[in-house]
Coordinates of C-alpha atoms and ligand atoms in Angstrom, one line a residue:
X21 CA 59.7 49.4 91.3
X22 CA 57.4 48.2 94.2
X23 CA 57.3 44.5 93.3
X24 CA 60.9 44.0 94.3
X25 CA 60.9 46.1 96.7
X26 CA 57.8 44.8 98.9
X27 CA 57.1 40.9 99.2
X28 CA 53.7 40.3 97.3
X29 CA 50.9 40.7 99.7
X30 CA 48.3 38.5 97.6
X31 CA 51.0 35.6 98.1
X32 CA 50.7 36.1 101.8
X33 CA 47.4 35.8 102.0
X34 CA 47.3 32.7 99.9
X35 CA 49.3 31.5 102.5
X36 CA 47.2 32.8 105.3
X37 CA 44.2 30.6 103.7
X38 CA 45.8 27.9 103.7
X39 CA 47.0 27.9 107.1
X40 CA 43.7 28.6 108.0
X41 CA 42.2 25.7 106.2
X42 CA 44.5 23.6 107.8
X43 CA 43.7 24.9 111.4
X44 CA 40.0 24.1 110.0
X45 CA 40.8 20.2 109.4
X46 CA 42.8 19.8 112.5
X47 CA 39.5 21.2 114.3
X48 CA 37.2 18.7 112.2
X49 CA 39.3 16.0 112.7
X50 CA 39.4 16.5 116.7
X51 CA 35.6 17.8 116.6
X52 CA 34.4 14.3 115.5
X53 CA 37.2 12.7 117.5
X54 CA 35.3 14.0 120.9
X55 CA 31.7 13.5 119.4
X56 CA 31.5 17.4 120.0
X57 CA 29.5 17.8 116.5
X58 CA 27.0 15.4 117.5
X59 CA 26.0 17.8 120.2
X60 CA 26.2 21.2 117.8
X61 CA 24.2 19.0 115.4
X62 CA 21.4 18.3 117.9
X63 CA 21.4 22.3 119.0
X64 CA 20.5 23.2 115.3
X65 CA 17.7 20.5 114.6
X66 CA 15.6 23.1 116.4
X67 CA 16.3 25.9 114.2
X68 CA 14.9 25.8 110.6
X69 CA 16.7 26.4 107.5
X70 CA 16.2 30.4 107.3
X71 CA 17.7 30.6 110.7
X72 CA 20.6 29.1 109.5
X73 CA 21.3 31.1 106.3
X74 CA 20.9 34.1 108.3
X75 CA 23.8 32.7 110.8
X76 CA 25.8 31.7 107.5
X77 CA 25.3 35.4 105.8
X78 CA 26.5 37.2 109.3
X79 CA 29.7 34.8 109.6
X80 CA 30.5 35.5 105.7
X81 CA 29.9 39.6 106.7
X82 CA 31.8 39.1 110.0
X83 CA 34.9 37.3 107.4
X84 CA 34.7 40.5 104.7
X85 CA 34.7 43.4 107.3
X86 CA 37.9 41.8 108.7
X87 CA 39.4 40.6 105.5
X88 CA 38.4 44.7 104.4
X89 CA 40.1 45.7 108.0
X90 CA 43.2 43.9 107.2
X91 CA 44.0 45.2 103.9
X92 CA 43.5 48.9 104.9
X93 CA 45.7 47.9 107.8
X94 CA 48.3 46.8 105.2
X95 CA 48.2 49.3 103.0
X96 CA 48.2 52.2 105.2
X97 CA 51.7 50.2 106.5
X98 CA 52.9 49.9 103.2
X99 CA 52.1 53.3 102.5
X100 CA 53.9 54.3 105.9
X101 CA 57.3 52.6 104.4
X102 CA 57.0 54.1 101.0
X103 CA 57.2 57.6 103.2
X104 CA 59.9 56.5 105.4
X105 CA 61.9 55.4 102.5
X106 CA 61.6 58.3 100.3
X107 CA 62.4 60.3 103.5
X108 CA 65.7 58.7 103.8
X109 CA 66.3 58.8 100.2
X110 CA 65.8 62.6 100.2
X111 CA 68.2 63.0 103.4
X112 CA 70.9 60.7 101.4
X113 CA 70.3 63.8 99.0
X114 CA 70.3 66.6 100.7
X115 CA 71.9 69.0 103.1
X116 CA 69.8 68.7 106.3
X117 CA 71.0 72.6 107.4
X118 CA 70.3 74.3 104.4
X119 CA 67.6 72.0 102.6
X120 CA 70.1 71.9 99.2
X121 CA 71.0 69.2 97.4
X122 CA 74.3 68.0 98.5
X123 CA 77.1 66.4 96.7
X124 CA 75.7 63.5 95.6
X125 CA 72.6 64.8 94.1
X126 CA 74.4 67.3 92.6
X127 CA 76.9 64.8 91.3
X128 CA 74.4 62.4 90.0
X129 CA 72.8 65.3 88.1
X130 CA 75.3 66.3 86.9
X131 CA 76.0 63.4 85.7
X132 CA 72.8 62.4 84.2
X133 CA 72.6 65.7 82.4
X134 CA 76.3 65.4 81.1
X135 CA 75.2 61.5 79.8
X136 CA 71.6 62.9 78.5
X137 CA 73.5 65.2 75.6
X138 CA 74.4 64.1 72.3
X139 CA 77.6 66.3 72.5
X140 CA 79.2 68.9 74.5
X141 CA 76.2 70.2 76.7
X142 CA 76.1 73.9 77.5
X143 CA 76.5 73.2 81.1
X144 CA 78.6 74.9 83.9
X145 CA 79.4 74.5 87.6
X146 CA 80.2 77.5 89.3
X147 CA 81.9 76.3 92.7
X148 CA 81.3 79.1 95.6
X149 CA 83.7 79.0 98.5
X150 CA 83.1 81.2 101.5
X151 CA 85.8 83.2 102.5
X152 CA 86.5 84.4 106.3
X153 CA 83.9 81.7 107.6
X154 CA 86.5 79.7 110.1
X155 CA 86.8 83.2 112.0
X156 CA 82.8 83.0 112.6
X157 CA 83.0 80.0 113.8
X158 CA 85.7 79.8 116.0
X159 CA 84.9 83.4 117.6
X160 CA 81.2 83.7 117.4
X161 CA 80.8 80.1 117.6
X162 CA 78.9 76.9 115.7
X163 CA 74.8 78.9 115.7
X164 CA 76.4 81.6 113.9
X165 CA 77.8 79.7 111.5
X166 CA 75.3 77.7 110.9
X167 CA 72.8 80.9 110.7
X168 CA 75.5 82.3 108.1
X169 CA 75.3 79.0 105.8
X170 CA 71.3 79.1 105.9
X171 CA 71.4 82.8 104.9
X172 CA 74.0 82.2 102.1
X173 CA 71.9 79.2 100.5
X174 CA 69.1 81.6 100.7
X175 CA 70.7 84.1 98.7
X176 CA 72.0 81.6 96.2
X177 CA 68.6 80.2 95.4
X178 CA 67.8 83.9 94.7
X179 CA 70.5 84.3 92.4
X180 CA 70.1 81.3 90.2
X181 CA 67.4 80.5 87.2
X182 CA 64.9 78.1 87.8
X183 CA 66.6 75.0 86.1
X184 CA 70.0 75.5 88.1
X185 CA 70.7 73.7 90.9
X186 CA 72.2 74.9 94.2
X187 CA 74.0 72.4 96.4
X188 CA 76.7 72.8 99.3
X189 CA 78.9 70.5 99.0
X190 CA 80.2 70.2 102.8
X191 CA 81.7 72.8 105.3
X192 CA 81.5 76.7 103.4
X193 CA 80.8 74.7 99.9
X194 CA 78.5 75.6 97.4
X195 CA 78.3 74.5 93.9
X196 CA 75.6 75.7 91.0
X197 CA 74.8 73.7 88.4
X198 CA 73.4 75.9 85.3
X199 CA 73.2 76.1 81.8
X200 CA 75.8 77.7 79.9
X201 CA 74.2 78.4 76.7
X202 CA 74.1 82.1 76.9
X203 CA 78.1 82.0 77.4
X204 CA 81.1 83.1 79.3
X205 CA 79.4 86.7 79.8
X206 CA 76.7 85.5 81.8
X207 CA 78.2 83.2 84.1
X208 CA 80.8 86.0 84.6
X209 CA 77.6 88.5 85.8
X210 CA 76.6 85.6 87.7
X211 CA 79.5 85.1 89.6
X212 CA 79.8 88.5 89.7
X213 CA 76.1 88.4 91.3
X214 CA 77.0 86.2 93.8
X215 CA 80.5 87.6 94.9
X216 CA 78.5 91.0 95.7
X217 CA 75.4 89.2 97.1
X218 CA 77.8 87.4 99.8
X219 CA 79.6 90.1 100.7
X220 CA 76.6 91.8 102.3
X221 CA 77.2 91.4 106.1
X222 CA 74.8 89.2 108.0
X223 CA 72.8 90.4 110.8
X224 CA 73.3 87.4 113.8
X225 CA 72.3 88.0 117.3
X226 CA 73.6 91.6 118.1
X227 CA 76.4 91.2 115.6
X228 CA 77.5 91.8 111.8
X229 CA 78.8 89.1 110.3
X230 CA 80.9 89.7 107.4
X231 CA 81.6 87.1 105.1
X232 CA 82.8 86.8 101.1
X233 CA 83.1 84.6 98.9
X234 CA 85.4 83.1 96.2
X235 CA 83.8 81.7 92.2
X236 CA 85.7 79.3 90.1
X237 CA 83.8 78.2 86.8
X238 CA 84.1 75.6 84.8
X239 CA 82.1 74.3 82.0
X240 CA 81.9 71.3 80.1
X241 CA 84.4 70.7 77.7
X242 CA 85.4 67.8 75.5
X243 CA 88.4 67.1 77.6
X244 CA 85.8 67.9 81.1
X245 CA 82.7 65.6 80.1
X246 CA 82.3 63.9 83.1
X247 CA 81.2 65.0 86.6
X248 CA 84.3 64.7 88.5
X249 CA 86.7 66.5 85.9
X250 CA 84.0 69.3 85.9
X251 CA 84.1 69.7 89.9
X252 CA 87.4 69.5 89.6
X253 CA 88.1 72.0 87.0
X254 CA 86.1 74.2 89.0
X255 CA 87.5 73.4 92.1
X256 CA 90.5 74.3 90.7
X257 CA 89.2 78.1 89.3
X258 CA 87.7 78.6 92.7
X259 CA 91.3 78.0 94.4
X260 CA 92.8 80.2 91.6
X261 CA 90.4 83.1 92.6
X262 CA 91.6 82.7 96.4
X263 CA 95.4 82.9 95.4
X264 CA 94.6 85.9 93.4
X265 CA 93.0 87.9 96.4
X266 CA 89.7 86.1 97.5
X267 CA 86.2 88.1 96.7
X268 CA 86.3 87.6 93.0
X269 CA 85.6 84.8 90.0
X270 CA 88.1 83.2 87.6
X271 CA 86.8 80.4 85.0
X272 CA 89.0 77.2 84.4
X273 CA 91.6 76.8 81.7
X274 CA 94.8 74.0 81.8
X275 CA 97.3 75.6 83.5
X276 CA 95.7 76.1 86.4
X277 CA 96.3 72.1 87.5
X278 CA 99.9 72.7 88.4
X279 CA 99.8 75.8 90.7
X280 CA 97.1 74.5 92.6
X281 CA 99.3 71.5 93.3
X282 CA 102.2 73.4 94.6
X283 CA 100.1 75.5 96.9
X284 CA 98.8 72.5 98.1
X285 CA 101.9 71.4 98.5
X286 CA 102.9 74.4 100.4
X287 CA 99.9 74.4 102.7
X288 CA 100.8 70.9 104.0
X289 CA 104.4 72.3 104.4
X290 CA 103.0 75.2 106.2
X291 CA 101.4 73.5 109.0
X292 CA 104.2 71.6 109.8
X293 CA 106.4 74.7 109.1
X294 CA 104.5 76.3 111.9
X295 CA 104.5 73.3 114.3
X296 CA 108.4 72.8 113.9
X297 CA 109.1 76.3 114.3
X298 CA 110.3 76.8 111.1
X299 CA 108.9 80.4 110.8
X300 CA 111.2 82.2 113.2
X301 CA 110.7 86.3 113.7
X302 CA 113.3 88.6 111.8
X303 CA 113.8 91.7 113.8
X304 CA 114.0 95.3 111.7
X305 CA 115.1 98.4 113.8
X306 CA 113.0 101.2 114.9
X307 CA 114.9 104.5 115.5
X308 CA 114.1 107.8 117.2
X309 CA 114.7 111.1 114.8
X310 CA 116.7 112.9 114.3
X311 CA 119.5 110.7 116.4
X312 CA 118.6 107.7 115.7
X313 CA 118.7 105.9 119.3
X314 CA 117.0 102.6 118.9
X315 CA 113.9 102.4 120.7
X316 CA 113.4 98.5 119.4
X317 CA 112.0 96.3 116.6
X318 CA 109.4 95.5 114.2
X319 CA 109.0 91.4 114.3
X320 CA 108.7 90.3 110.8
X321 CA 108.2 86.5 110.4
X322 CA 110.3 84.6 107.9
X323 CA 110.2 81.1 106.6
X324 CA 113.0 78.9 107.1
X325 CA 111.6 76.8 104.4
X326 CA 114.0 73.1 104.4
X327 CA 113.4 73.2 100.3
X328 CA 113.4 76.7 99.6
X329 CA 115.3 78.6 101.8
X330 CA 114.6 81.5 103.4
X331 CA 110.9 82.7 102.2
X332 CA 109.3 86.1 102.6
X333 CA 105.9 87.1 104.2
X334 CA 104.4 87.0 100.5
X335 CA 104.8 83.6 100.2
X336 CA 102.7 82.4 103.1
X337 CA 100.9 85.0 105.1
X338 CA 98.1 85.2 103.2
X339 CA 98.3 81.7 102.5
X340 CA 97.9 81.0 106.3
X341 CA 95.0 83.3 106.5
X342 CA 93.5 81.3 103.5
X343 CA 93.7 77.7 105.8
X344 CA 93.3 78.9 109.1
X345 CA 96.8 79.0 110.2
X346 CA 97.4 82.5 110.5
X347 CA 96.9 82.4 115.0
X348 CA 98.8 79.6 115.1
X349 CA 101.6 81.2 113.3
X350 CA 101.3 84.9 115.0
X351 CA 101.2 83.0 118.3
X352 CA 104.7 80.9 117.5
X353 CA 106.4 84.2 116.7
X354 CA 105.0 86.2 119.5
X355 CA 106.4 83.7 122.0
X356 CA 109.6 83.7 120.3
X357 CA 110.2 87.2 120.1
X358 CA 108.8 87.8 123.2
X359 CA 111.7 84.7 124.6
X360 CA 114.6 86.3 122.5
X361 CA 113.8 90.0 123.7
X362 CA 114.2 89.1 127.3
X363 CA 118.2 89.3 127.2
X364 CA 118.2 92.8 125.3
X365 CA 118.0 96.0 127.2
X366 CA 114.8 96.9 128.5
X367 CA 114.0 100.0 127.4
X368 CA 113.5 98.4 123.5
X369 CA 110.1 97.3 122.2
X370 CA 108.7 94.9 120.0
X371 CA 105.9 95.4 117.8
X372 CA 104.5 92.7 116.0
X373 CA 102.2 92.7 112.9
X374 CA 98.7 90.9 113.4
X375 CA 96.2 89.7 110.4
X376 CA 93.3 92.0 110.0
X377 CA 91.6 88.0 110.5
X378 CA 92.5 87.6 114.2
X379 CA 91.0 91.4 115.1
X380 CA 87.6 89.1 114.7
X381 CA 88.8 87.0 117.7
X382 CA 86.9 88.1 120.5
X383 CA 89.7 86.4 123.0
X384 CA 92.2 88.5 121.2
X385 CA 93.5 90.3 124.3
X386 CA 93.9 87.5 127.0
X387 CA 95.9 85.2 124.1
X388 CA 98.4 87.8 123.8
X389 CA 98.4 88.4 127.4
X390 CA 98.7 85.0 128.6
X391 CA 101.9 84.9 126.1
X392 CA 103.5 87.6 127.8
X393 CA 102.8 86.4 130.9
X394 CA 104.4 82.8 130.1
X395 CA 107.1 84.4 128.3
X396 CA 107.7 87.5 130.7
X397 CA 107.5 90.2 128.7
X398 CA 106.3 93.2 130.0
X399 CA 102.9 94.6 128.2
X400 CA 104.4 98.1 127.8
X401 CA 107.2 96.8 125.7
X402 CA 104.9 95.5 123.3
X403 CA 103.5 97.3 120.4
X404 CA 100.3 95.9 117.7
X405 CA 100.4 96.7 114.3
X406 CA 97.1 96.6 111.8
X407 CA 96.3 97.7 108.5
X408 CA 93.6 99.5 107.6
X409 CA 91.6 96.4 106.0
X410 CA 91.1 94.9 109.7
X411 CA 89.3 97.8 110.5
X412 CA 87.1 98.1 107.3
X413 CA 85.9 94.7 108.1
X414 CA 84.3 94.8 111.2
X415 CA 84.8 98.4 112.9
X416 CA 83.0 97.1 116.0
X417 CA 85.0 94.4 116.6
X418 CA 88.0 96.0 116.1
X419 CA 87.5 99.2 118.6
X420 CA 86.3 96.1 121.5
X421 CA 89.9 94.4 120.5
X422 CA 92.1 97.9 120.9
X423 CA 91.0 99.3 123.6
X424 CA 91.3 96.1 125.7
X425 CA 94.6 95.6 124.4
X426 CA 95.7 99.5 125.4
X427 CA 93.8 98.5 128.9
X428 CA 96.5 96.2 129.2
X429 CA 99.3 98.7 128.6
X430 CA 100.1 97.6 124.9
X431 CA 100.3 100.4 122.3
X432 CA 98.1 100.2 118.6
X433 CA 100.0 101.0 115.7
X434 CA 97.8 101.4 112.5
X435 CA 100.1 100.2 109.9
X436 CA 100.6 101.3 106.0
X437 CA 98.5 104.4 106.7
X438 CA 97.7 105.7 103.2
X439 CA 97.1 102.6 101.6
X440 CA 93.6 101.4 102.9
X441 CA 90.9 103.4 102.5
X442 CA 88.5 105.9 104.8
X443 CA 92.0 106.6 106.8
X444 CA 90.7 109.7 108.3
X445 CA 87.4 108.5 109.5
X446 CA 89.1 105.3 111.4
X447 CA 91.7 107.9 113.0
X448 CA 88.6 109.7 114.5
X449 CA 86.9 106.5 115.1
X450 CA 89.6 105.0 117.3
X451 CA 91.9 105.3 119.3
X452 CA 95.6 104.8 117.7
X453 CA 98.9 105.2 119.7
X454 CA 101.0 105.4 116.6
X455 CA 100.9 105.9 112.8
X456 CA 103.1 103.9 110.5
X457 CA 103.0 106.2 107.1
X458 CA 103.5 103.7 103.9
X459 CA 106.6 102.8 102.3
X460 CA 105.1 103.9 99.0
X461 CA 104.9 108.1 100.3
X462 CA 108.7 107.9 101.9
X463 CA 110.4 106.7 98.8
X464 CA 108.4 109.4 96.6
X465 CA 109.5 112.4 98.9
X466 CA 112.4 113.5 96.9
X467 CA 110.6 113.1 93.6
X468 CA 107.9 115.0 94.1
X469 CA 107.2 117.8 95.9
X470 CA 103.6 117.2 96.6
X471 CA 104.2 113.9 97.9
X472 CA 106.4 115.3 100.4
X473 CA 103.5 117.9 101.3
X474 CA 100.9 115.0 101.3
X475 CA 103.4 113.5 104.3
X476 CA 104.0 116.4 105.9
X477 CA 100.0 116.9 106.1
X478 CA 100.3 113.4 107.6
X479 CA 102.4 114.2 110.3
X480 CA 100.8 117.1 111.3
X481 CA 97.4 115.5 111.3
X482 CA 99.1 112.8 113.6
X483 CA 100.5 115.3 115.8
X484 CA 97.3 117.1 116.1
X485 CA 95.7 113.9 117.4
X486 CA 98.3 113.1 119.8
X487 CA 99.6 110.5 117.9
X488 CA 103.3 109.7 117.2
X489 CA 104.3 109.0 113.9
X490 CA 106.9 106.0 112.2
X491 CA 107.9 107.1 108.7
X492 CA 108.4 103.2 107.1
X493 CA 110.8 102.2 104.3
X494 CA 113.8 104.7 104.7
X495 CA 116.4 104.2 102.3
X496 CA 118.6 107.2 101.7
X497 CA 120.1 109.8 104.1
X498 CA 118.9 112.4 102.6
X499 CA 115.0 112.2 104.2
X500 CA 116.3 112.1 107.2
X501 CA 116.8 115.3 108.3
X502 CA 113.8 116.7 106.9
X503 CA 111.6 114.1 108.0
X504 CA 112.7 115.0 111.7
X505 CA 112.2 118.5 111.0
X506 CA 108.3 117.9 110.0
X507 CA 107.9 116.5 113.3
X508 CA 108.0 112.3 112.3
X509 CA 108.5 110.7 115.7
X510 CA 110.2 107.8 114.2
X511 CA 112.2 106.0 111.2
X512 CA 112.2 102.4 109.8
X513 CA 113.9 101.4 107.0
X514 CA 116.9 99.2 104.8
X515 CA 119.2 102.8 105.7
X516 CA 119.1 101.6 109.2
X517 CA 118.8 98.1 109.2
X518 CA 117.0 95.3 107.2
X519 CA 115.4 92.5 108.9
X520 CA 117.7 90.2 110.6
X521 CA 118.2 86.8 112.2
X522 CA 118.4 87.0 116.4
X523 CA 121.9 86.1 116.1
X524 CA 122.5 89.1 114.3
X525 CA 120.4 91.4 116.3
X526 CA 122.2 90.4 119.0
X527 CA 125.7 91.2 118.4
X528 CA 124.8 94.4 116.5
X529 CA 123.2 95.3 119.7
X530 CA 126.7 95.1 121.7
X531 CA 128.2 97.2 118.7
X532 CA 125.9 100.3 119.4
X533 CA 126.1 100.8 121.9
X534 CA 127.8 104.2 122.6
X535 CA 130.0 105.5 125.1
X536 CA 127.0 106.8 127.4
X537 CA 125.2 103.0 126.8
X538 CA 122.7 104.4 124.9
X539 CA 121.7 102.7 121.2
X540 CA 122.6 104.4 118.3
X541 CA 122.2 103.1 115.0
X542 CA 124.6 105.7 113.4
X543 CA 127.9 105.6 116.0
X544 CA 129.7 109.0 114.7
X545 CA 132.7 107.1 113.3
X546 CA 130.0 105.4 111.0
X547 CA 132.0 103.9 107.7
X548 CA 131.5 106.1 104.7
X549 CA 130.4 103.0 102.5
X550 CA 127.1 103.1 104.0
X551 CA 124.1 101.1 102.8
X552 CA 121.7 98.2 105.0
X553 CA 122.9 95.5 106.6
X554 CA 121.9 91.9 104.9
X555 CA 118.5 90.7 105.2
X556 CA 118.0 87.4 107.3
X557 CA 120.5 84.4 107.2
X558 CA 124.1 87.0 107.7
X559 CA 126.1 84.0 107.5
X560 CA 127.9 84.0 111.0
X561 CA 131.7 84.7 109.9
X562 CA 130.5 87.2 107.7
X563 CA 130.8 90.6 108.3
X564 CA 128.2 91.7 111.6
X565 CA 126.8 95.2 109.9
X566 CA 128.1 98.0 107.9
X567 CA 127.5 101.6 110.0
X568 CA 125.5 104.0 108.5
X569 CA 126.7 106.8 107.2
X570 CA 125.1 110.3 107.9
Ligands
C2E201 P1 104.8 95.8 107.0 O1 104.1 95.3 108.2 O2 104.7 97.2 106.8 O3 106.3 95.8 107.3 C1 107.2 96.4 106.8 C2 107.7 95.7 105.4 O4 108.7 97.0 104.7 C3 108.8 94.6 105.7 O5 108.3 93.5 104.7 C4 109.9 95.1 105.6 O6 111.1 94.2 105.3 C5 109.8 96.7 104.6 N1 110.9 97.3 104.4 C6 111.7 98.0 105.6 N2 112.3 99.1 105.1 C7 112.6 99.1 104.4 C8 112.8 99.8 103.0 O7 114.0 100.9 103.4 N3 112.9 99.1 101.4 C9 112.3 98.0 101.3 N4 112.0 98.1 99.8 N5 111.4 97.7 102.1 C10 111.2 97.8 103.7 P2 108.6 91.8 104.6 O8 108.9 91.4 105.7 O9 108.1 91.4 103.5 O10 107.0 92.1 105.2 C11 106.1 92.5 104.1 C12 104.5 92.5 105.0 O11 104.2 91.3 105.6 C13 104.5 93.2 106.4 O12 104.5 94.4 105.9 C14 103.5 92.8 107.2 O13 102.0 93.8 106.7 C15 103.2 91.7 106.6 N6 104.2 90.3 107.4 C16 105.4 90.2 107.7 N7 105.5 89.5 109.0 C17 104.1 89.5 109.5 C18 103.6 88.5 110.5 O14 104.1 87.9 111.7 N8 102.1 88.5 110.5 C19 101.5 89.3 109.7 N9 100.3 88.9 109.8 N10 101.9 89.7 108.8 C20 103.0 89.8 108.7
MG202 MG1 103.9 96.5 109.8
MG203 MG1 103.9 98.8 106.8

């Protein structure tokens, strides 16, 4: 509505003409008072009428030219103002970096399309949230993050139909508004294509950046007929996808809302919990085979939750990874564990689990070394456990990080060996110090001779590569001798001890010392009832441990 936006220029012109007439009148009054006109009349009398007409005509032409010029100038100024307004309007509705619609435009378009339909329109919102985006910003810098967002925008644009709207809602969150007329199958197909496309690596500078995406889908229904309700439903479905392991998609359904609230609450509690030191290290013994001499502990995270009691890592490690808190959690644990271990016999080692995400941090070795220096813990006593997922994500980053950790004297163990994929490839490509054979292989040794052959082959493979091996999850004494006979170097499992807190560990270290000053878990006079000591919060007045029968 231009009339309302700009003052009417006809009105302005009239005002200007009136002003000019007033000025003319004033000039006339002054002129007659001073007798200027008489002088002028005398001068014009010497010219004839034709001359006077020509003079009048020229003056009129001058006036017309001035008026036309002015009107052009005014028109141009108005056009510039309109253009600037349109540009400002567009900026306010688009994301400057990717050029996609922003949340405001997306919401407005969604609301307009919902309102325009008489019944429930066949519309769907797909919310796309990037996985592992934060580490890219943290590790490679914001320029890399920006480049990734632009590539994501391009890939999304290419995947959707012309009548769909793609938006960047903010941060690493994108959304697509699309027709749902073809039903859930076609929406699922689109979501699958998005997940697949965004999992393709992005080349930036000399790095290969790996992200992923989780998609939440909400279809308009009678209950979610407003833009906000539909956006919220897609958000809830997306979070469910994250909880279920990321790199996937989920359709919204009503009981998802409750789960999301619980997760959001836990996320906030975890942040506070890490700050307050509620996440504490528990220590599970690792012994040499076959004599069961204690060589150190694996550090396993436990959360002393103020309401829920003691929580295991399943309840919070993935949450910490998803919400960018895993690094803080690990450093807090490492600091506590290195401090605890200062009072233990100096030959005892600590093995600490590092999340796959952390291997992408270029400064990981320096950060670890800083904690070791701060706590006075020797690098030679530390072992870092990584899983194969870390290697699949970015082999080159892993190679660099592992090499510099080893240069500091820190050992690297490949955890849960046999559960990931391309294990042999990784063993050849990277230099590990230790293989930890996954519990699933060890527990099945007594059940299947094929499994036993497989474990035997893994141990042989390890020793052919010059690696030591640890069998994880040893629960029964029957497999200990067999594992030792096959050449397995170390053992870990409930048979030797469950993860326990610092106080319990301190007490057991005293009890485990044999006459020669060695720490041996199965002393010769072991009680016949066997079994593991209680996990974690052993009450101070409870028996400290049960000795393990050979
Ligand atoms: P993991 O590193 O393979 O740790 C061994 C897991 O097996 C531990 O479970 C341990 O309690 C359990 N385990 C050991 N021996 C036995 C046994 O004889 N029988 C049975 N049934 N289980 C046994 P936990 O503590 O629940 O930890 C699970 C996983 O959580 C760990 O597997 C590790 O991947 C992860 N995790 C634990 N703490 C941390 C941490 O501080 N940081 C990271 N990034 N991950 C952690
Ligand atoms: Mg481990
Ligand atoms: Mg393991």
